[in-house]
Amino acid sequence: MIKTTSTGWFSRIGNSFGGMLFGLLLFLLSFALLFWNEGRAVKRARDLEFGAENVIKASAAAVNPKSEGKLVHVSGAATATGPAVDQEFGVQAKALRLEREVEMYQWKEKGTSRTKKKMGGSEEKSTQYTYEMVWEDDLLNSSDYEEAGHVNPSTMPYSGLEAAAPGVKIGAYNMAPNLMGLFNTDTPFTAKPTKMPAGSKMAGNLIYIGASAQAPKIGDVRISYKIAPLGAYSIVAGQQGGVLIEYAHEDLNDPVILLERGNLSPEAMFKSAQDSNSFMTLMLRFVGFFMMFFGLRMISKPLSVLADILPFVGTAVGFVTGFVSFFIALGFSMITIAIAWIFYRPLIGILMLVVAGGAIAAAIALSRKASKA
């Protein structure tokens, strides 16, 4: 199905001015995100440095009373006094955690749009809608689909579930209940349910509700399980009465808690945590930059729309404003990051300010050159 809509020049101008407000909000929020991210990164790095310097290696065989209240590293076998249970389906797993995933076979709408500018500033938009049947763990609302005949059920018959095993320990140390979510459920599990709903059957490692797993129909449901298996784990946590908890200290910004599968040294665990912190920082920097860039693009959008009375002129103006927006966003992003680093770590922040100044100078020079042309 193809749907074509046309928007007049004056309507486009009005829409672009309305979009300026959202663009301005996006632009301002990007500063807050970038500044917060640098503070978060520095605080996390300092917490990890503090933890690496103060952690004590503890034997998993027995709880050492001398380590009470301190940050300890324990590496050993994770065990539980009973299985993780899904009561609704009567599924039990000899594991630390059990996760139930429910998916329904549904119609999914996809729209591919192409826009064509016309003389006088109007715009014609053609959108081709296609439909495919997919397995989704979220309910897809088909009530606003463009083409009739693609109707999904209005409810999911079952929901997902996460269940923890009782009495979980690593070696001789008990795990605090609020830390059970740290165990990653990434291992597929073949369930043996004792409570099968009407119309269901086993299909491999799936509970299948529907006519045929080989030829699914809209509304069919499949249920699968994953577990966090028993076995070797390493943890860095606080010790309190033989229980492993989040470690808090007056010199820390946030509590320290690290958990990984396998027998890992504290050095390897803190390095992995530092690497994760660096990766998260980089990703949020990109997010902040693109928020700023798209905000500036929306703020400058009226210029290209006004020039679209002659489509090739509007395209040229859009290209120039996009280029300028890129360099301005790059400069202001780096300035924001630099100011944050000056606040937290001055030397690096000053160097970044110098580089940022160069990016903004390039944007100004490009803008002047474009205006003369």
PDB file of C-alpha atoms in Angstrom, residues 82-87 89-95 98 189-194 225 227:
ATOM      1  CA  GLY A  82      16.385 -24.875  46.153  1.00  0.00           C
ATOM      2  CA  PRO A  83      15.354 -24.352  42.525  1.00  0.00           C
ATOM      3  CA  ALA A  84      14.188 -21.178  40.822  1.00  0.00           C
ATOM      4  CA  VAL A  85      10.460 -21.714  40.188  1.00  0.00           C
ATOM      5  CA  ASP A  86       7.794 -20.494  37.788  1.00  0.00           C
ATOM      6  CA  GLN A  87       4.671 -21.365  39.773  1.00  0.00           C
ATOM      7  CA  PHE A  89       3.607 -23.240  34.642  1.00  0.00           C
ATOM      8  CA  GLY A  90       5.154 -25.505  37.249  1.00  0.00           C
ATOM      9  CA  VAL A  91       8.652 -25.042  35.869  1.00  0.00           C
ATOM     10  CA  GLN A  92      11.656 -25.618  38.112  1.00  0.00           C
ATOM     11  CA  ALA A  93      15.306 -25.006  37.322  1.00  0.00           C
ATOM     12  CA  LYS A  94      18.401 -25.883  39.314  1.00  0.00           C
ATOM     13  CA  ALA A  95      19.790 -22.423  38.725  1.00  0.00           C
ATOM     14  CA  LEU A  98      14.966 -18.236  35.951  1.00  0.00           C
ATOM     15  CA  PHE A 189      16.818 -23.710  29.430  1.00  0.00           C
ATOM     16  CA  THR A 190      14.578 -26.578  28.352  1.00  0.00           C
ATOM     17  CA  ALA A 191      11.554 -26.474  30.638  1.00  0.00           C
ATOM     18  CA  LYS A 192       9.569 -29.452  31.889  1.00  0.00           C
ATOM     19  CA  PRO A 193       6.279 -27.807  32.899  1.00  0.00           C
ATOM     20  CA  THR A 194       3.791 -29.613  35.108  1.00  0.00           C
ATOM     21  CA  TYR A 225      13.138 -19.880  29.431  1.00  0.00           C
ATOM     22  CA  ILE A 227      18.662 -19.239  33.403  1.00  0.00           C
TER      23      ILE A 227
END
